[in-house]
CSV table of C-alpha atoms and ligand atoms in Angstrom, one decimal:
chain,number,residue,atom,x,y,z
C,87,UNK,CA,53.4,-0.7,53.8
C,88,UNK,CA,49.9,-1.7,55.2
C,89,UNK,CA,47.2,-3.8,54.0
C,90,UNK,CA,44.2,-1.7,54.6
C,91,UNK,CA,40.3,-3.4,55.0
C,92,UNK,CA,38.4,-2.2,51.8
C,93,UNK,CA,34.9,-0.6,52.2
C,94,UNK,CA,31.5,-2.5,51.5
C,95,UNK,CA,28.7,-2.0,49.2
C,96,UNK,CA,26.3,0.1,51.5
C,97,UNK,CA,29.6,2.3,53.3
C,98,UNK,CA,29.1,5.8,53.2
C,99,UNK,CA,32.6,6.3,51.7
C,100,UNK,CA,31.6,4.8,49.0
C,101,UNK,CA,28.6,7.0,48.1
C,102,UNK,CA,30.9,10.1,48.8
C,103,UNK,CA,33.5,12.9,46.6
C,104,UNK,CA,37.1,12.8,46.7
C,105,UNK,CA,38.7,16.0,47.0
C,106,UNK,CA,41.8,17.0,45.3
C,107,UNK,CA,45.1,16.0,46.2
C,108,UNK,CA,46.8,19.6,46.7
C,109,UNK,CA,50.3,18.3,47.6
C,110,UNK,CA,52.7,15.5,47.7
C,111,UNK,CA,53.2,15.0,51.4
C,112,UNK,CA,54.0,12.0,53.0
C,113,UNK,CA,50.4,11.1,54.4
C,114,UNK,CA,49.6,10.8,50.7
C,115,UNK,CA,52.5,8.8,49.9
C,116,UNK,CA,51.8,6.3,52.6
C,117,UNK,CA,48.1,5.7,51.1
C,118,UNK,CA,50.0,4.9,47.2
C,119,UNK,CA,52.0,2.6,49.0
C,120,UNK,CA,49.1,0.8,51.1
C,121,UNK,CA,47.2,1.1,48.5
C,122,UNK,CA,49.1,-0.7,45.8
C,123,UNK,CA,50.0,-3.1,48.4
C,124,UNK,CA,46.2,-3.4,49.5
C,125,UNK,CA,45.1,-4.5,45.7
C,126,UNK,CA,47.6,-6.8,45.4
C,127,UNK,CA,46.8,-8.7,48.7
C,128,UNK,CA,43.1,-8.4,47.3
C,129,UNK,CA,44.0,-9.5,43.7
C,130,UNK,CA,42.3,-6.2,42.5
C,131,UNK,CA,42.9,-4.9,39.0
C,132,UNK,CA,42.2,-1.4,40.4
C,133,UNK,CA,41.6,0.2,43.5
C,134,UNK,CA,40.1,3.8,44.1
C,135,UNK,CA,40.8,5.7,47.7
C,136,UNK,CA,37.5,5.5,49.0
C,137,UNK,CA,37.4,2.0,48.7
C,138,UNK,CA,40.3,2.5,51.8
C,139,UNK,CA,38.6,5.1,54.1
C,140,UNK,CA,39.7,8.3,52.6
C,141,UNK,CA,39.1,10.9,49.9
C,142,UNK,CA,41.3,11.9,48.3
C,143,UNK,CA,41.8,11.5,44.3
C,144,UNK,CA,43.8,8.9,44.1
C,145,UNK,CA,43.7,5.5,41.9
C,146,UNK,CA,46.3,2.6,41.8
C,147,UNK,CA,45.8,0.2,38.7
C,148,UNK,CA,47.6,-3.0,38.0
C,149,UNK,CA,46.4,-5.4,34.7
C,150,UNK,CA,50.0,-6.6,34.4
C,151,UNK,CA,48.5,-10.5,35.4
C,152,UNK,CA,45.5,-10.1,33.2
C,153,UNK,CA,45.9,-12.2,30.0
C,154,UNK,CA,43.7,-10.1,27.6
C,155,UNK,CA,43.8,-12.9,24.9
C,156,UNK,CA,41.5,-15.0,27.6
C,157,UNK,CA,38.2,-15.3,26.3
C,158,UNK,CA,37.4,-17.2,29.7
C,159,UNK,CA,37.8,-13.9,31.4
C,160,UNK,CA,34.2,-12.2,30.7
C,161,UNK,CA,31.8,-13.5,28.6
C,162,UNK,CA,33.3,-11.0,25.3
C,163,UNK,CA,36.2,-10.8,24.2
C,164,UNK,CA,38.3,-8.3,26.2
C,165,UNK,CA,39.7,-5.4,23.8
C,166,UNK,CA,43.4,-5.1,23.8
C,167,UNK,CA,45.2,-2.4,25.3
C,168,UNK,CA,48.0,-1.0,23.5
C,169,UNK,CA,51.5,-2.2,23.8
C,170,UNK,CA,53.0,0.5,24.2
C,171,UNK,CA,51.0,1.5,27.7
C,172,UNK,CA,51.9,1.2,30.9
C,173,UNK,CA,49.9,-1.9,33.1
C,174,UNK,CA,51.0,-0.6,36.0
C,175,UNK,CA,49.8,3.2,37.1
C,176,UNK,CA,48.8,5.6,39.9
C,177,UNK,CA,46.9,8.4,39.2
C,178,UNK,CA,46.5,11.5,41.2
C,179,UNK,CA,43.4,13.8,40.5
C,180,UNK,CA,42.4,12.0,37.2
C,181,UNK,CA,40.2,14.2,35.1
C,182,UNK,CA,38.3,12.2,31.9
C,183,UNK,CA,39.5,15.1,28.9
C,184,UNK,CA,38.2,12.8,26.0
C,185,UNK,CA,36.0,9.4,25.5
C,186,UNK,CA,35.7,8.1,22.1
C,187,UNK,CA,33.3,4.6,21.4
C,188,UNK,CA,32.2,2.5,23.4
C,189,UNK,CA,32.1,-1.5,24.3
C,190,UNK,CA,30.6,-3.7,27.1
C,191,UNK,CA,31.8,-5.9,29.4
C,192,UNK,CA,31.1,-7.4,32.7
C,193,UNK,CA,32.8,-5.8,35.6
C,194,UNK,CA,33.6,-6.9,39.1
C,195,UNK,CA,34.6,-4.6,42.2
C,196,UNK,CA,36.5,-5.3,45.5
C,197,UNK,CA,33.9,-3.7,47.0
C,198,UNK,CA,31.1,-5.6,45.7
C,199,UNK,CA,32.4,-9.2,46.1
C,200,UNK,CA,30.7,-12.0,43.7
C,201,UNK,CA,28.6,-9.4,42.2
C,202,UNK,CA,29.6,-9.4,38.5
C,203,UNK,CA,27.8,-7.3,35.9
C,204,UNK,CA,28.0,-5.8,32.4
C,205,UNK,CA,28.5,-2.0,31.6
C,206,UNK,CA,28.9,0.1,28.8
C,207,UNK,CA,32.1,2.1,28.7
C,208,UNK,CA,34.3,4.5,26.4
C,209,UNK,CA,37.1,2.3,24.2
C,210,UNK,CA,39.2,5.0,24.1
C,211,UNK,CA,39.8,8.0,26.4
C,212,UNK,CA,42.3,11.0,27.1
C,213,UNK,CA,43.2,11.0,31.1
C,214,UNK,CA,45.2,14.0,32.6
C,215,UNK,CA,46.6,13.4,36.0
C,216,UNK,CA,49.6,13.6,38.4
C,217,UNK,CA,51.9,10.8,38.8
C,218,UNK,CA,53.7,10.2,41.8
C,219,UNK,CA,56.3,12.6,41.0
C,220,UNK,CA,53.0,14.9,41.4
C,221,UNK,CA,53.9,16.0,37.6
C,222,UNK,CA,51.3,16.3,35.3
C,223,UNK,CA,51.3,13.7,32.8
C,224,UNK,CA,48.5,13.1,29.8
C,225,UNK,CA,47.5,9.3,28.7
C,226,UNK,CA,45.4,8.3,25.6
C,227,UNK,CA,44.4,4.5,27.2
C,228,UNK,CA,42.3,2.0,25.7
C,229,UNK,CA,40.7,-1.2,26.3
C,230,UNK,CA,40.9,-2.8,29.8
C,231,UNK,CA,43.3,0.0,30.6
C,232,UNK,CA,40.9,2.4,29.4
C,233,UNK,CA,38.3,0.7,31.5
C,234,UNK,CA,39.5,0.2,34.6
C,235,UNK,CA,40.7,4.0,34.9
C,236,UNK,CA,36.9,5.3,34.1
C,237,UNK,CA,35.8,2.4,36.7
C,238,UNK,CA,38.2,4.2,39.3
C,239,UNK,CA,37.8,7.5,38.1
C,240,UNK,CA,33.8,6.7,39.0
C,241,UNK,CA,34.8,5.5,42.5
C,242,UNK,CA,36.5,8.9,43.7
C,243,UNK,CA,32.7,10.7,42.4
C,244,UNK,CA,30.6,8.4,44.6
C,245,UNK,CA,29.6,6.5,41.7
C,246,UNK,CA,29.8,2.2,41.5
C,247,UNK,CA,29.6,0.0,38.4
C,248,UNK,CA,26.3,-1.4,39.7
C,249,UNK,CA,24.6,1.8,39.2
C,250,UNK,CA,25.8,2.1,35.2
C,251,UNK,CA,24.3,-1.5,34.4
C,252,UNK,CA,21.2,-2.0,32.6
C,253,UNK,CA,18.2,-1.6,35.4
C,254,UNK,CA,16.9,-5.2,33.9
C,255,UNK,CA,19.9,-6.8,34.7
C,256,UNK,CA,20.1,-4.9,38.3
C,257,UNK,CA,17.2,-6.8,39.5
C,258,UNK,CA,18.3,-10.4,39.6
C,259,UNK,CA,21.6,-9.3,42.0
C,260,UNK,CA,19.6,-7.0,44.4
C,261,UNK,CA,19.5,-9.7,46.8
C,262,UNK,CA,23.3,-10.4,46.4
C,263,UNK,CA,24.4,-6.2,47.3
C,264,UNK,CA,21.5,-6.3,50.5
C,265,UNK,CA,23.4,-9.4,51.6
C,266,UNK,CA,26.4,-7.3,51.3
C,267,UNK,CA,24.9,-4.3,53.2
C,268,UNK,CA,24.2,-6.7,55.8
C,269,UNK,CA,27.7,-8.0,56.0
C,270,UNK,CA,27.0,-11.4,54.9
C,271,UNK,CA,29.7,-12.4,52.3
C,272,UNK,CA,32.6,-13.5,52.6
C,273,UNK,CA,36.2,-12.4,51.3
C,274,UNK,CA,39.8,-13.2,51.5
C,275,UNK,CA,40.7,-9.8,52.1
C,276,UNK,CA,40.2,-7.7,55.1
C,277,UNK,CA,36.8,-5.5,54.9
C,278,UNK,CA,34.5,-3.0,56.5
C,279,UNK,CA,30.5,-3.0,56.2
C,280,UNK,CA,27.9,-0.8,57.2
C,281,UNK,CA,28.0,-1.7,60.6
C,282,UNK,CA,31.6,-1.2,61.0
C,283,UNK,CA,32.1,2.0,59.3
Q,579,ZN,ZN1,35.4,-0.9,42.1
């Protein structure tokens, strides 16, 4: 396993489509395993392939350490996610088959470090996928669970949480993401910016 440097606001990467995962080979297995171990190392609830360097559709997700009875941690209250679903899960080629509802709550990114903002998301949604196995599987997630897989999901179609926030409340942190851009912030986990990509 590797800790791999996680791509900046302003990376090309970033802005760019994963492609399908068409097979279980062992390049693809050696990115699950760096890239659970790279959100761990980063303290990440989620982490999307391009945020690593490469596209293909995969996600890794981990809220097992988030208390979800913490008011502290965002500014609402953070919905439960069921019991009975799993905190821990990688998906290959997720595909969004139902949203139902919809909540807000501030968001962070590894990518975009100390920018926090609010965004509207589904409560509840139907993800298809293939586990590590490469089997198909179907999920009905909600709350953070639910959350964090449509924040990922966004990552591997070029899309970032900054973009879904009201345009009022994008203004005050533009000077925050061009600092970014220009590689001045600084993080406890290995990156690239624009200038190393
Ligand atoms: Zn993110």
């Amino acid at each position: 396993m590797a800790v791999l440097p996680i791509y900046l606001y302003g990376t090309k990467v970033l802005k760019a489509k994963a492609r399908p995962v068409k097979e279980l080979n062992n390049n693809v297995i050696k990115l699950i395993y760096d890239m659970v171990e790279t959100m761990h190392v980063a303290n990440g609830m989620g982490l999307a392939a391009n945020q690593v360097g490469s596209l293909q559709r995969v996600v890794a997700i981990d809220i097992s350490e988030v208390d979800e009875t913490d008011r502290k941690e965002s500014k609402q209250q953070l919905k439960m996610t069921s019991p009975d679903l799993p905190r821990k899960v990688v998906l290959i080629n997720p595909e969004v088959l139902d949203r139902e509802g919809s909540w807000k709550m501030e968001e962070g990114c590894l990518s975009i470090p100390e920018v926090r903002g609010e965004v509207e998301r589904a409560e509840k949604i139907l993800v298809r996928f293939r586990d590590p196995n490469f089997e198909v599987k179907e999920l009905a997630a909600d709350g953070l669970l639910a959350r964090v897989m449509l924040h990922e999901i966004d990552h591997l179609d070029g899309i970032l949480f900054t973009e879904l926030m009201d345009p009022a409340e994008r203004t005050p942190i533009k000077s925050d993401l061009r600092k970014i851009k220009e590689g001045d912030v600084e993080t406890s986990y290995p990156v690239i910016n624009t200038k190393e990509e």
